[in-house]
GROMACS .gro file of C-alpha atoms in nm:
model
  352
    1UNK     CA    1   0.930   1.480   1.066
    2UNK     CA    2   0.745   1.557   0.743
    3UNK     CA    3   0.909   1.548   0.400
    4UNK     CA    4   0.789   1.758   0.109
    5UNK     CA    5   0.802   1.606  -0.241
    6UNK     CA    6   0.750   1.832  -0.539
    7UNK     CA    7   0.601   1.636  -0.826
    8UNK     CA    8   0.753   1.820  -1.125
    9UNK     CA    9   1.103   1.752  -1.250
   10UNK     CA   10   1.369   2.000  -1.139
   11UNK     CA   11   1.384   2.290  -1.381
   12UNK     CA   12   1.504   2.649  -1.395
   13UNK     CA   13   1.178   2.838  -1.361
   14UNK     CA   14   1.127   3.173  -1.524
   15UNK     CA   15   0.925   3.359  -1.262
   16UNK     CA   16   0.814   3.618  -1.522
   17UNK     CA   17   0.605   3.365  -1.715
   18UNK     CA   18   0.237   3.418  -1.634
   19UNK     CA   19  -0.084   3.235  -1.698
   20UNK     CA   20  -0.171   3.508  -1.950
   21UNK     CA   21   0.133   3.420  -2.159
   22UNK     CA   22   0.038   3.052  -2.149
   23UNK     CA   23  -0.312   3.143  -2.270
   24UNK     CA   24  -0.171   3.347  -2.559
   25UNK     CA   25   0.072   3.070  -2.653
   26UNK     CA   26  -0.203   2.808  -2.651
   27UNK     CA   27  -0.455   3.033  -2.822
   28UNK     CA   28  -0.715   2.996  -2.548
   29UNK     CA   29  -0.860   3.207  -2.268
   30UNK     CA   30  -0.703   3.248  -1.925
   31UNK     CA   31  -1.006   3.075  -1.779
   32UNK     CA   32  -0.946   2.772  -2.001
   33UNK     CA   33  -0.583   2.751  -1.886
   34UNK     CA   34  -0.704   2.768  -1.525
   35UNK     CA   35  -0.955   2.489  -1.588
   36UNK     CA   36  -0.683   2.271  -1.739
   37UNK     CA   37  -0.446   2.338  -1.448
   38UNK     CA   38  -0.718   2.241  -1.200
   39UNK     CA   39  -0.819   1.933  -1.399
   40UNK     CA   40  -1.179   2.044  -1.421
   41UNK     CA   41  -1.420   1.821  -1.607
   42UNK     CA   42  -1.562   1.924  -1.945
   43UNK     CA   43  -1.236   2.037  -2.107
   44UNK     CA   44  -1.165   1.864  -2.439
   45UNK     CA   45  -0.856   1.644  -2.462
   46UNK     CA   46  -0.722   1.841  -2.757
   47UNK     CA   47  -0.748   2.163  -2.556
   48UNK     CA   48  -0.575   2.004  -2.256
   49UNK     CA   49  -0.291   1.884  -2.479
   50UNK     CA   50  -0.253   2.229  -2.635
   51UNK     CA   51  -0.239   2.403  -2.298
   52UNK     CA   52   0.002   2.146  -2.154
   53UNK     CA   53   0.230   2.184  -2.456
   54UNK     CA   54   0.232   2.562  -2.407
   55UNK     CA   55   0.318   2.525  -2.036
   56UNK     CA   56   0.599   2.283  -2.118
   57UNK     CA   57   0.744   2.509  -2.387
   58UNK     CA   58   0.730   2.816  -2.164
   59UNK     CA   59   0.857   2.618  -1.866
   60UNK     CA   60   0.554   2.736  -1.669
   61UNK     CA   61   0.467   2.579  -1.336
   62UNK     CA   62   0.133   2.668  -1.176
   63UNK     CA   63   0.161   2.846  -0.843
   64UNK     CA   64   0.011   2.635  -0.568
   65UNK     CA   65  -0.043   2.947  -0.360
   66UNK     CA   66  -0.237   3.113  -0.641
   67UNK     CA   67  -0.444   2.802  -0.699
   68UNK     CA   68  -0.523   2.783  -0.328
   69UNK     CA   69  -0.625   3.149  -0.312
   70UNK     CA   70  -0.853   3.100  -0.611
   71UNK     CA   71  -1.040   2.815  -0.446
   72UNK     CA   72  -1.116   2.655  -0.111
   73UNK     CA   73  -0.859   2.382  -0.180
   74UNK     CA   74  -0.490   2.371  -0.096
   75UNK     CA   75  -0.415   2.115  -0.371
   76UNK     CA   76  -0.214   1.915  -0.119
   77UNK     CA   77  -0.279   1.562   0.004
   78UNK     CA   78  -0.106   1.367   0.278
   79UNK     CA   79   0.029   1.014   0.300
   80UNK     CA   80   0.057   0.920   0.668
   81UNK     CA   81   0.206   0.582   0.748
   82UNK     CA   82   0.364   0.356   1.006
   83UNK     CA   83   0.522   0.058   0.832
   84UNK     CA   84   0.876  -0.080   0.867
   85UNK     CA   85   0.873  -0.223   0.512
   86UNK     CA   86   1.065   0.029   0.303
   87UNK     CA   87   0.968  -0.144  -0.022
   88UNK     CA   88   0.598  -0.112   0.060
   89UNK     CA   89   0.636   0.258   0.142
   90UNK     CA   90   0.830   0.328  -0.179
   91UNK     CA   91   0.566   0.153  -0.392
   92UNK     CA   92   0.285   0.340  -0.214
   93UNK     CA   93   0.471   0.670  -0.254
   94UNK     CA   94   0.532   0.610  -0.626
   95UNK     CA   95   0.169   0.523  -0.687
   96UNK     CA   96   0.040   0.831  -0.503
   97UNK     CA   97   0.286   1.057  -0.684
   98UNK     CA   98   0.175   0.908  -1.016
   99UNK     CA   99  -0.173   1.049  -0.961
  100UNK     CA  100  -0.056   1.373  -0.797
  101UNK     CA  101   0.153   1.457  -1.103
  102UNK     CA  102  -0.141   1.410  -1.335
  103UNK     CA  103  -0.379   1.603  -1.112
  104UNK     CA  104  -0.136   1.886  -1.022
  105UNK     CA  105  -0.142   1.808  -0.650
  106UNK     CA  106   0.145   1.823  -0.403
  107UNK     CA  107   0.216   1.536  -0.166
  108UNK     CA  108   0.309   1.562   0.200
  109UNK     CA  109   0.460   1.241   0.338
  110UNK     CA  110   0.449   1.195   0.714
  111UNK     CA  111   0.590   0.887   0.891
  112UNK     CA  112   0.461   0.834   1.244
  113UNK     CA  113   0.428   0.593   1.535
  114UNK     CA  114   0.076   0.450   1.517
  115UNK     CA  115   0.111   0.319   1.872
  116UNK     CA  116   0.171   0.665   2.014
  117UNK     CA  117  -0.084   0.780   2.271
  118UNK     CA  118  -0.098   1.114   2.087
  119UNK     CA  119  -0.131   0.979   1.734
  120UNK     CA  120  -0.479   1.125   1.674
  121UNK     CA  121  -0.375   1.471   1.793
  122UNK     CA  122  -0.064   1.445   1.576
  123UNK     CA  123  -0.265   1.367   1.262
  124UNK     CA  124  -0.523   1.637   1.329
  125UNK     CA  125  -0.252   1.897   1.393
  126UNK     CA  126  -0.076   1.798   1.070
  127UNK     CA  127  -0.397   1.843   0.869
  128UNK     CA  128  -0.459   2.186   1.021
  129UNK     CA  129  -0.100   2.309   0.997
  130UNK     CA  130  -0.054   2.197   0.637
  131UNK     CA  131  -0.412   2.269   0.527
  132UNK     CA  132  -0.440   1.929   0.359
  133UNK     CA  133  -0.729   1.854   0.125
  134UNK     CA  134  -0.728   1.487   0.221
  135UNK     CA  135  -0.535   1.181   0.338
  136UNK     CA  136  -0.431   0.839   0.213
  137UNK     CA  137  -0.421   0.607   0.514
  138UNK     CA  138  -0.258   0.264   0.525
  139UNK     CA  139  -0.257   0.000   0.802
  140UNK     CA  140  -0.254   0.024   1.096
  141UNK     CA  141  -0.373   0.389   1.081
  142UNK     CA  142  -0.648   0.301   0.835
  143UNK     CA  143  -0.779   0.051   1.090
  144UNK     CA  144  -0.780   0.293   1.384
  145UNK     CA  145  -1.153   0.343   1.437
  146UNK     CA  146  -1.109   0.634   1.679
  147UNK     CA  147  -0.895   0.818   1.425
  148UNK     CA  148  -1.154   0.751   1.153
  149UNK     CA  149  -1.429   0.885   1.381
  150UNK     CA  150  -1.236   1.206   1.452
  151UNK     CA  151  -1.166   1.263   1.081
  152UNK     CA  152  -1.530   1.209   0.990
  153UNK     CA  153  -1.642   1.442   1.267
  154UNK     CA  154  -1.428   1.718   1.115
  155UNK     CA  155  -1.534   1.640   0.757
  156UNK     CA  156  -1.177   1.552   0.660
  157UNK     CA  157  -1.165   1.361   0.333
  158UNK     CA  158  -0.965   1.039   0.339
  159UNK     CA  159  -0.924   0.700   0.175
  160UNK     CA  160  -0.832   0.385   0.363
  161UNK     CA  161  -0.625   0.093   0.237
  162UNK     CA  162  -0.748  -0.209   0.434
  163UNK     CA  163  -0.682  -0.581   0.439
  164UNK     CA  164  -1.008  -0.772   0.406
  165UNK     CA  165  -1.307  -0.811   0.182
  166UNK     CA  166  -1.534  -0.508   0.156
  167UNK     CA  167  -1.817  -0.513   0.410
  168UNK     CA  168  -2.130  -0.298   0.428
  169UNK     CA  169  -2.026  -0.120   0.749
  170UNK     CA  170  -1.693  -0.021   0.597
  171UNK     CA  171  -1.814   0.049   0.244
  172UNK     CA  172  -1.698   0.410   0.216
  173UNK     CA  173  -1.386   0.532   0.038
  174UNK     CA  174  -1.184   0.215   0.090
  175UNK     CA  175  -0.941   0.011  -0.113
  176UNK     CA  176  -0.957  -0.348   0.008
  177UNK     CA  177  -0.692  -0.617  -0.031
  178UNK     CA  178  -0.850  -0.960  -0.007
  179UNK     CA  179  -0.558  -1.111   0.183
  180UNK     CA  180  -0.771  -1.392   0.324
  181UNK     CA  181  -0.857  -1.532  -0.017
  182UNK     CA  182  -0.497  -1.493  -0.132
  183UNK     CA  183  -0.360  -1.674   0.175
  184UNK     CA  184  -0.612  -1.951   0.114
  185UNK     CA  185  -0.482  -1.990  -0.243
  186UNK     CA  186  -0.119  -1.999  -0.130
  187UNK     CA  187  -0.193  -2.263   0.134
  188UNK     CA  188  -0.406  -2.465  -0.106
  189UNK     CA  189  -0.117  -2.463  -0.352
  190UNK     CA  190   0.110  -2.618  -0.087
  191UNK     CA  191  -0.154  -2.879  -0.007
  192UNK     CA  192  -0.188  -2.964  -0.376
  193UNK     CA  193   0.189  -3.022  -0.380
  194UNK     CA  194   0.136  -3.290  -0.114
  195UNK     CA  195   0.219  -3.091   0.200
  196UNK     CA  196   0.019  -3.146   0.517
  197UNK     CA  197   0.264  -3.027   0.783
  198UNK     CA  198   0.249  -2.657   0.698
  199UNK     CA  199   0.374  -2.402   0.952
  200UNK     CA  200   0.265  -2.037   0.966
  201UNK     CA  201   0.476  -1.746   1.094
  202UNK     CA  202   0.243  -1.456   1.169
  203UNK     CA  203   0.297  -1.082   1.125
  204UNK     CA  204   0.235  -0.791   1.359
  205UNK     CA  205  -0.095  -0.841   1.547
  206UNK     CA  206  -0.191  -0.472   1.519
  207UNK     CA  207  -0.209  -0.504   1.139
  208UNK     CA  208  -0.540  -0.649   1.019
  209UNK     CA  209  -0.352  -0.826   0.740
  210UNK     CA  210  -0.203  -1.062   0.999
  211UNK     CA  211  -0.530  -1.225   1.116
  212UNK     CA  212  -0.672  -1.208   0.761
  213UNK     CA  213  -0.379  -1.405   0.617
  214UNK     CA  214  -0.381  -1.642   0.912
  215UNK     CA  215  -0.752  -1.708   0.866
  216UNK     CA  216  -0.699  -1.789   0.497
  217UNK     CA  217  -0.429  -2.038   0.595
  218UNK     CA  218  -0.658  -2.201   0.852
  219UNK     CA  219  -0.953  -2.218   0.613
  220UNK     CA  220  -0.747  -2.407   0.357
  221UNK     CA  221  -0.632  -2.661   0.617
  222UNK     CA  222  -0.986  -2.710   0.750
  223UNK     CA  223  -1.133  -2.747   0.403
  224UNK     CA  224  -0.882  -3.022   0.330
  225UNK     CA  225  -0.941  -3.196   0.665
  226UNK     CA  226  -0.585  -3.126   0.779
  227UNK     CA  227  -0.538  -3.092   1.153
  228UNK     CA  228  -0.395  -2.758   1.262
  229UNK     CA  229  -0.080  -2.829   1.463
  230UNK     CA  230  -0.037  -2.571   1.745
  231UNK     CA  231   0.342  -2.609   1.741
  232UNK     CA  232   0.342  -2.495   1.378
  233UNK     CA  233   0.182  -2.159   1.462
  234UNK     CA  234   0.446  -1.897   1.538
  235UNK     CA  235   0.382  -1.543   1.661
  236UNK     CA  236   0.595  -1.284   1.487
  237UNK     CA  237   0.617  -0.947   1.321
  238UNK     CA  238   0.676  -0.826   0.967
  239UNK     CA  239   1.055  -0.846   0.970
  240UNK     CA  240   1.342  -1.060   0.842
  241UNK     CA  241   1.458  -1.126   1.198
  242UNK     CA  242   1.115  -1.256   1.292
  243UNK     CA  243   1.137  -1.506   1.007
  244UNK     CA  244   1.482  -1.620   1.121
  245UNK     CA  245   1.369  -1.668   1.481
  246UNK     CA  246   1.043  -1.832   1.381
  247UNK     CA  247   1.217  -2.081   1.154
  248UNK     CA  248   1.472  -2.166   1.424
  249UNK     CA  249   1.183  -2.241   1.659
  250UNK     CA  250   1.022  -2.468   1.399
  251UNK     CA  251   1.349  -2.645   1.319
  252UNK     CA  252   1.396  -2.727   1.688
  253UNK     CA  253   1.077  -2.935   1.689
  254UNK     CA  254   1.099  -3.313   1.694
  255UNK     CA  255   0.850  -3.316   1.407
  256UNK     CA  256   0.948  -3.048   1.159
  257UNK     CA  257   0.709  -2.894   0.904
  258UNK     CA  258   0.755  -2.975   0.536
  259UNK     CA  259   0.645  -2.625   0.438
  260UNK     CA  260   0.658  -2.277   0.596
  261UNK     CA  261   0.419  -1.993   0.512
  262UNK     CA  262   0.569  -1.655   0.606
  263UNK     CA  263   0.302  -1.388   0.652
  264UNK     CA  264   0.506  -1.158   0.428
  265UNK     CA  265   0.816  -1.188   0.210
  266UNK     CA  266   1.053  -1.050   0.474
  267UNK     CA  267   0.944  -1.322   0.716
  268UNK     CA  268   0.971  -1.588   0.445
  269UNK     CA  269   1.319  -1.465   0.344
  270UNK     CA  270   1.431  -1.482   0.707
  271UNK     CA  271   1.292  -1.834   0.738
  272UNK     CA  272   1.472  -1.941   0.422
  273UNK     CA  273   1.798  -1.792   0.554
  274UNK     CA  274   1.766  -1.983   0.884
  275UNK     CA  275   1.694  -2.308   0.702
  276UNK     CA  276   1.997  -2.272   0.480
  277UNK     CA  277   2.217  -2.198   0.782
  278UNK     CA  278   2.091  -2.527   0.925
  279UNK     CA  279   2.194  -2.708   0.608
  280UNK     CA  280   1.837  -2.765   0.489
  281UNK     CA  281   1.785  -2.769   0.115
  282UNK     CA  282   1.506  -2.548  -0.014
  283UNK     CA  283   1.271  -2.666  -0.156
  284UNK     CA  284   1.347  -3.040  -0.153
  285UNK     CA  285   1.339  -3.064   0.228
  286UNK     CA  286   1.118  -2.768   0.315
  287UNK     CA  287   0.910  -2.551   0.084
  288UNK     CA  288   0.877  -2.183   0.178
  289UNK     CA  289   0.621  -1.925   0.064
  290UNK     CA  290   0.578  -1.555   0.134
  291UNK     CA  291   0.323  -1.284   0.066
  292UNK     CA  292   0.328  -0.947  -0.119
  293UNK     CA  293   0.585  -1.007  -0.397
  294UNK     CA  294   0.821  -0.746  -0.256
  295UNK     CA  295   1.185  -0.731  -0.375
  296UNK     CA  296   1.267  -0.962  -0.081
  297UNK     CA  297   1.093  -1.244  -0.269
  298UNK     CA  298   1.324  -1.197  -0.569
  299UNK     CA  299   1.648  -1.151  -0.377
  300UNK     CA  300   1.654  -1.491  -0.208
  301UNK     CA  301   1.807  -1.807  -0.346
  302UNK     CA  302   1.588  -1.975  -0.450
  303UNK     CA  303   1.334  -1.701  -0.527
  304UNK     CA  304   1.017  -1.715  -0.321
  305UNK     CA  305   0.675  -1.837  -0.421
  306UNK     CA  306   0.443  -1.562  -0.299
  307UNK     CA  307   0.114  -1.376  -0.338
  308UNK     CA  308   0.151  -1.090  -0.585
  309UNK     CA  309   0.016  -0.780  -0.410
  310UNK     CA  310   0.005  -0.484  -0.657
  311UNK     CA  311   0.097  -0.214  -0.404
  312UNK     CA  312   0.164   0.063  -0.657
  313UNK     CA  313  -0.168  -0.005  -0.833
  314UNK     CA  314  -0.341   0.003  -0.494
  315UNK     CA  315  -0.184   0.342  -0.423
  316UNK     CA  316  -0.293   0.478  -0.761
  317UNK     CA  317  -0.650   0.360  -0.706
  318UNK     CA  318  -0.660   0.502  -0.353
  319UNK     CA  319  -0.527   0.842  -0.458
  320UNK     CA  320  -0.763   0.874  -0.752
  321UNK     CA  321  -1.048   0.781  -0.519
  322UNK     CA  322  -0.936   1.053  -0.278
  323UNK     CA  323  -0.905   1.326  -0.542
  324UNK     CA  324  -1.244   1.232  -0.690
  325UNK     CA  325  -1.385   1.272  -0.340
  326UNK     CA  326  -1.215   1.611  -0.299
  327UNK     CA  327  -1.356   1.727  -0.632
  328UNK     CA  328  -1.700   1.580  -0.563
  329UNK     CA  329  -1.676   1.361  -0.872
  330UNK     CA  330  -1.920   1.066  -0.849
  331UNK     CA  331  -1.728   0.739  -0.844
  332UNK     CA  332  -1.719   0.395  -0.686
  333UNK     CA  333  -1.636   0.433  -0.319
  334UNK     CA  334  -1.499   0.081  -0.272
  335UNK     CA  335  -1.229  -0.092  -0.477
  336UNK     CA  336  -1.106  -0.445  -0.415
  337UNK     CA  337  -0.779  -0.610  -0.516
  338UNK     CA  338  -0.710  -0.984  -0.503
  339UNK     CA  339  -0.339  -1.075  -0.471
  340UNK     CA  340  -0.265  -1.371  -0.699
  341UNK     CA  341  -0.040  -1.673  -0.645
  342UNK     CA  342   0.304  -1.633  -0.804
  343UNK     CA  343   0.495  -1.962  -0.821
  344UNK     CA  344   0.875  -1.958  -0.806
  345UNK     CA  345   1.154  -2.199  -0.709
  346UNK     CA  346   1.110  -2.211  -0.329
  347UNK     CA  347   0.833  -2.473  -0.346
  348UNK     CA  348   0.812  -2.825  -0.483
  349UNK     CA  349   0.616  -3.149  -0.452
  350UNK     CA  350   0.633  -3.342  -0.126
  351UNK     CA  351   0.614  -3.717  -0.155
  352UNK     CA  352   0.682  -3.819   0.206
   0.00000   0.00000   0.00000
């Protein structure tokens, strides 16, 4: 099911107000008002401000239908996702809307099942039915190479948010999150605290972020000549329950870890919950870290050390990249973010 979000605040709209009246109020031509509405380049800031002030005073909202008829664009973009993390989706949505408001675009949000056998047909039908100008894709859809091929074949404009460092073969309209480097930093931090027995609870295997974060963890252990203990590697998914179950599995071991790295904050929060149920003090007995700096990391007791992933900023960058592509504005086609270590109370020195 698709949900329409209208970017302007709710107002009583006077349908008799026309673009001509806005032009008269602002003291400019109708063409200038149109250029401001469509965010065309070459319009002076003072003129934009004057036109915007006139539209606000007259309570004038540009007609999307009229804009579409006047150009080959629909002034609508889509955000298609499959992610169980509500906090991530809200941050992405807010970031995309931030840009849509400024650029006078509408946003169509479409949740889906990325594992569906018909997912490609579903996306293509949505684009055609809604006449979308472009798409913002997040994992795992952004990592579906067959979907990317079909979009490219049809000249559909899109931007991908991907976990990993930018590579030449992927260097086109991507926003990369260097999760590997961030996971390395988080693991190195635990090692610097004196931990050697560090467990890792992995996320969903279909998300590229899972192997990227796992590889960063392994690289830190190898670089510090710490043996990777197979019993400390737990398969999981990006959920609180997965963290609970993973921690219970680790706590049942004869040799317990002194630190647990949850592949995201939900997993880490679940692990912390399981440890506390078992009477284990965090962080004096076991240190726990997460990844993403979602609200989960701030709602636990103690609060979680994590990697600060700026999801809303990522969404803003991705959407601006998409709209620049739609408008044929020359710009960088690859942007990279590096989540940074954020130390809180769930970790401490280990002196065992």
